[in-house]
Amino acid sequence: KQEVTQIPAALSVPEGENLVLNCSFTDSAIYNLQWFRQDPGKGLTSLLLIQSSQREQTSGRLNASLDKSSGRSTLYIAASQPGDSATYLCAVKGGFQKLVFGTGTRLLVSP
Amino acid sequence: EPEVTQTPSHQVTQMGQEVILRCVPISNHLYFYWYRQILGQKVEFLVSFYNNEISEKSEIFDDQFSVERPDGSNFTLKIRSTKLEDSAMYFCASSEFSRAGRDTQYFGPGTRLTVL
């Protein structure tokens, strides 16, 4: 059964710092991995999707990498801003259609 | 930009009552999903739907749950007899395809279901 873990559970940084969020999964037989952002009481906003054949994806200040064989992904946020404060979720898609989510990393960027 | 919409945003019901949660997926998408998130817990998959039938479901999705695409735009989740433990945020999602390629799942804002 696929298990997804995210470390750290919470992170507090001053504005302008570069930071890395980690995601690990137990079963490397995945089709893709998706990173989401969740604001309190709100839905999930898709940030990046990495196919299993890819090593990384970039969107603006965000860069996600995938090492499928070791069961790891990282989300790199450059020059963090207070507006980046949210919970970041990673989710992997395995055998069929469902996404299996991690517990999330709660990020607070202070001005 | 197209988005998934859900109604209502918040539903309060009494235990044992039936509820229907509604979603309008992105118009050219073919795959539809329901997930839920109990407060403080992970987002959990419930069911996926393609070509007017369930294509995958989790062990949570028992006989109390059903899904339907009653017309060309809506996708609904029905809970027949709600329990206290059904209280959660329910998210609808849709994707253009299921496998490699354009299979990003786009999520709606959620319906917060409170069972009293």
Tab-separated table of C-alpha atoms in Angstrom:
chain	number	residue	atom	x	y	z
A	1	LYS	CA	0.000	0.000	0.000
A	2	GLN	CA	1.427	3.365	-1.010
A	3	GLU	CA	2.377	5.686	1.855
A	4	VAL	CA	3.390	9.292	1.293
A	5	THR	CA	5.276	11.271	3.910
A	6	GLN	CA	6.201	14.925	3.944
A	7	ILE	CA	8.946	16.520	5.970
A	8	PRO	CA	8.984	18.912	7.691
A	9	ALA	CA	5.412	19.084	8.964
A	10	ALA	CA	5.798	22.821	9.482
A	11	LEU	CA	8.316	25.415	8.402
A	12	SER	CA	8.686	29.070	9.277
A	13	VAL	CA	11.079	31.279	7.300
A	14	PRO	CA	11.703	34.984	6.773
A	15	GLU	CA	10.762	36.517	3.468
A	16	GLY	CA	13.347	36.113	0.716
A	17	GLU	CA	14.708	32.744	1.785
A	18	ASN	CA	14.987	29.833	-0.587
A	19	LEU	CA	13.456	26.680	0.831
A	20	VAL	CA	12.991	22.994	0.124
A	21	LEU	CA	10.007	20.825	0.965
A	22	ASN	CA	10.418	17.074	0.938
A	23	CYS	CA	8.100	14.266	-0.064
A	24	SER	CA	8.811	10.557	0.084
A	25	PHE	CA	6.761	7.598	-1.068
A	26	THR	CA	7.096	3.893	-0.376
A	27	ASP	CA	6.165	2.375	-3.743
A	28	SER	CA	8.266	3.637	-6.637
A	29	ALA	CA	5.815	2.300	-9.254
A	30	ILE	CA	4.129	5.644	-9.860
A	31	TYR	CA	2.801	7.356	-12.987
A	32	ASN	CA	3.239	10.869	-11.774
A	33	LEU	CA	3.589	13.111	-8.761
A	34	GLN	CA	1.667	16.303	-8.249
A	35	TRP	CA	2.373	19.186	-5.874
A	36	PHE	CA	-0.553	21.213	-4.549
A	37	ARG	CA	-1.039	24.278	-2.448
A	38	GLN	CA	-3.890	24.459	0.078
A	39	ASP	CA	-4.898	27.678	1.791
A	40	PRO	CA	-6.802	27.363	5.107
A	41	GLY	CA	-10.369	26.149	4.560
A	42	LYS	CA	-9.910	26.204	0.806
A	43	GLY	CA	-9.471	23.797	-2.076
A	44	LEU	CA	-6.302	22.440	-3.612
A	45	THR	CA	-4.438	24.397	-6.252
A	46	SER	CA	-2.254	22.333	-8.561
A	47	LEU	CA	1.272	23.726	-8.735
A	48	LEU	CA	3.298	21.212	-10.712
A	49	LEU	CA	2.956	17.719	-12.130
A	50	ILE	CA	5.982	15.540	-12.852
A	51	GLN	CA	5.538	12.459	-14.988
A	52	SER	CA	7.420	9.365	-13.867
A	53	SER	CA	9.772	9.688	-16.850
A	54	GLN	CA	10.751	13.238	-15.914
A	55	ARG	CA	13.340	14.443	-13.429
A	56	GLU	CA	12.062	17.946	-12.798
A	57	GLN	CA	9.502	20.594	-13.626
A	58	THR	CA	9.646	24.338	-13.196
A	59	SER	CA	6.990	27.000	-12.887
A	60	GLY	CA	8.088	30.500	-11.992
A	61	ARG	CA	9.809	30.424	-8.605
A	62	LEU	CA	8.902	26.765	-8.096
A	63	ASN	CA	10.999	23.797	-9.096
A	64	ALA	CA	10.010	20.225	-8.367
A	65	SER	CA	12.314	17.261	-8.764
A	66	LEU	CA	11.576	13.557	-8.794
A	67	ASP	CA	13.826	10.609	-8.013
A	68	LYS	CA	11.476	7.720	-8.580
A	69	SER	CA	13.947	4.968	-7.743
A	70	SER	CA	14.581	6.367	-4.275
A	71	GLY	CA	10.958	7.380	-3.751
A	72	ARG	CA	11.625	11.074	-3.253
A	73	SER	CA	10.501	14.433	-4.551
A	74	THR	CA	11.442	17.936	-3.520
A	75	LEU	CA	9.716	21.233	-4.075
A	76	TYR	CA	12.110	24.161	-4.178
A	77	ILE	CA	10.678	27.639	-3.637
A	78	ALA	CA	12.997	30.495	-4.535
A	79	ALA	CA	12.880	33.914	-2.913
A	80	SER	CA	9.908	33.103	-0.687
A	81	GLN	CA	7.173	35.695	-0.159
A	82	PRO	CA	4.472	36.067	2.534
A	83	GLY	CA	1.917	35.107	-0.132
A	84	ASP	CA	3.566	31.678	-0.322
A	85	SER	CA	2.268	30.899	3.170
A	86	ALA	CA	0.024	27.846	2.839
A	87	THR	CA	0.071	24.085	3.256
A	88	TYR	CA	1.896	22.246	0.484
A	89	LEU	CA	0.761	18.745	-0.390
A	90	CYS	CA	2.361	16.169	-2.586
A	91	ALA	CA	0.366	13.349	-4.111
A	92	VAL	CA	1.398	10.342	-6.159
A	93	LYS	CA	-0.600	8.532	-8.776
A	94	GLY	CA	0.023	4.830	-8.779
A	95	GLY	CA	-1.682	1.936	-10.464
A	96	PHE	CA	-4.793	3.515	-11.815
A	97	GLN	CA	-6.356	6.856	-11.216
A	98	LYS	CA	-6.372	7.789	-7.580
A	99	LEU	CA	-3.965	10.205	-5.992
A	100	VAL	CA	-2.410	9.240	-2.666
A	101	PHE	CA	-1.675	12.325	-0.611
A	102	GLY	CA	0.939	13.166	1.961
A	103	THR	CA	0.233	14.868	5.254
A	104	GLY	CA	1.477	18.229	4.006
A	105	THR	CA	4.006	20.850	5.041
A	106	ARG	CA	2.588	23.999	6.617
A	107	LEU	CA	4.702	26.946	5.446
A	108	LEU	CA	4.739	30.363	7.062
A	109	VAL	CA	6.762	33.121	5.399
A	110	SER	CA	7.076	36.170	7.596
A	111	PRO	CA	7.674	39.693	6.238
B	1	GLU	CA	-9.177	29.989	-16.705
B	2	PRO	CA	-11.652	27.088	-16.436
B	3	GLU	CA	-12.210	25.769	-12.939
B	4	VAL	CA	-14.092	23.101	-11.050
B	5	THR	CA	-17.018	24.477	-9.058
B	6	GLN	CA	-18.849	22.903	-6.131
B	7	THR	CA	-22.098	23.610	-4.352
B	8	PRO	CA	-22.956	24.158	-1.621
B	9	SER	CA	-19.837	25.491	0.060
B	10	HIS	CA	-21.135	24.343	3.445
B	11	GLN	CA	-23.849	21.821	4.257
B	12	VAL	CA	-25.155	21.018	7.715
B	13	THR	CA	-27.309	17.939	8.121
B	14	GLN	CA	-28.709	15.671	10.796
B	15	MET	CA	-27.357	12.161	11.241
B	16	GLY	CA	-29.296	9.706	9.111
B	17	GLN	CA	-30.283	12.265	6.485
B	18	GLU	CA	-29.365	12.020	2.828
B	19	VAL	CA	-27.133	14.666	1.273
B	20	ILE	CA	-26.180	15.384	-2.305
B	21	LEU	CA	-23.009	17.285	-3.053
B	22	ARG	CA	-22.749	18.862	-6.473
B	23	CYS	CA	-19.828	19.564	-8.742
B	24	VAL	CA	-19.376	21.028	-12.196
B	25	PRO	CA	-16.118	19.681	-13.647
B	26	ILE	CA	-14.082	21.496	-16.270
B	27	SER	CA	-16.032	21.200	-19.493
B	28	ASN	CA	-13.668	19.196	-21.727
B	29	HIS	CA	-12.546	16.842	-18.964
B	30	LEU	CA	-13.400	13.161	-19.119
B	31	TYR	CA	-12.433	11.864	-15.662
B	32	PHE	CA	-14.087	12.914	-12.455
B	33	TYR	CA	-13.155	12.248	-8.850
B	34	TRP	CA	-14.318	12.719	-5.288
B	35	TYR	CA	-11.914	13.038	-2.387
B	36	ARG	CA	-12.490	13.947	1.219
B	37	GLN	CA	-10.433	15.480	3.985
B	38	ILE	CA	-11.422	14.991	7.592
B	39	LEU	CA	-10.247	17.930	9.682
B	40	GLY	CA	-6.540	17.639	10.407
B	41	GLN	CA	-6.094	14.510	8.307
B	42	LYS	CA	-4.855	13.618	4.843
B	43	VAL	CA	-6.863	14.064	1.682
B	44	GLU	CA	-8.340	10.636	0.859
B	45	PHE	CA	-9.542	9.266	-2.439
B	46	LEU	CA	-13.170	8.126	-2.605
B	47	VAL	CA	-14.059	7.341	-6.201
B	48	SER	CA	-13.242	8.006	-9.841
B	49	PHE	CA	-15.761	8.078	-12.672
B	50	TYR	CA	-15.329	7.755	-16.418
B	51	ASN	CA	-17.709	7.117	-19.279
B	52	ASN	CA	-20.701	7.091	-16.953
B	53	GLU	CA	-19.412	4.460	-14.633
B	54	ILE	CA	-17.214	4.071	-11.593
B	55	SER	CA	-13.677	3.175	-12.637
B	56	GLU	CA	-12.067	2.939	-9.220
B	57	LYS	CA	-13.245	3.271	-5.630
B	58	SER	CA	-11.693	3.094	-2.189
B	59	GLU	CA	-12.764	1.013	0.788
B	60	ILE	CA	-14.338	4.171	2.222
B	61	PHE	CA	-16.795	4.286	-0.684
B	62	ASP	CA	-19.301	1.755	0.621
B	63	ASP	CA	-22.983	1.246	-0.187
B	64	GLN	CA	-23.870	4.491	1.558
B	65	PHE	CA	-22.181	6.439	-1.212
B	66	SER	CA	-23.135	6.813	-4.850
B	67	VAL	CA	-22.091	9.038	-7.725
B	68	GLU	CA	-23.927	10.185	-10.781
B	69	ARG	CA	-23.534	12.379	-13.804
B	70	PRO	CA	-27.188	13.362	-14.242
B	71	ASP	CA	-26.556	15.611	-17.236
B	72	GLY	CA	-23.702	16.841	-19.402
B	73	SER	CA	-22.262	19.180	-16.812
B	74	ASN	CA	-22.972	18.069	-13.240
B	75	PHE	CA	-21.314	15.347	-11.192
B	76	THR	CA	-22.859	14.463	-7.848
B	77	LEU	CA	-21.940	12.549	-4.713
B	78	LYS	CA	-24.821	11.211	-2.656
B	79	ILE	CA	-24.513	9.978	0.895
B	80	ARG	CA	-27.664	8.005	1.711
B	81	SER	CA	-27.714	8.044	5.501
B	82	THR	CA	-25.090	10.333	6.949
B	83	LYS	CA	-23.040	9.430	10.007
B	84	LEU	CA	-21.119	11.689	12.347
B	85	GLU	CA	-17.871	10.401	10.861
B	86	ASP	CA	-18.891	11.611	7.401
B	87	SER	CA	-18.187	15.171	8.561
B	88	ALA	CA	-15.359	16.339	6.323
B	89	MET	CA	-14.446	18.600	3.437
B	90	TYR	CA	-15.408	16.914	0.182
B	91	PHE	CA	-13.456	17.819	-2.924
B	92	CYS	CA	-14.449	17.179	-6.489
B	93	ALA	CA	-11.717	16.980	-9.126
B	94	SER	CA	-11.492	16.431	-12.842
B	95	SER	CA	-8.815	15.620	-15.387
B	96	GLU	CA	-8.655	15.651	-19.135
B	97	PHE	CA	-7.078	12.201	-19.365
B	98	SER	CA	-6.190	9.479	-16.916
B	99	ARG	CA	-2.779	8.320	-18.006
B	100	ALA	CA	0.466	9.931	-19.083
B	101	GLY	CA	0.046	13.316	-20.628
B	102	ARG	CA	-2.611	15.792	-19.638
B	103	ASP	CA	-3.708	14.029	-16.461
B	104	THR	CA	-3.324	16.828	-13.959
B	105	GLN	CA	-6.224	16.647	-11.545
B	106	TYR	CA	-7.877	20.016	-10.910
B	107	PHE	CA	-9.730	20.401	-7.657
B	108	GLY	CA	-12.780	22.402	-6.706
B	109	PRO	CA	-13.012	24.593	-3.596
B	110	GLY	CA	-14.747	21.875	-1.603
B	111	THR	CA	-17.992	21.392	0.294
B	112	ARG	CA	-17.704	21.330	4.048
B	113	LEU	CA	-20.173	18.739	5.332
B	114	THR	CA	-21.116	18.877	8.996
B	115	VAL	CA	-23.210	16.020	10.379
B	116	LEU	CA	-24.899	16.722	13.714
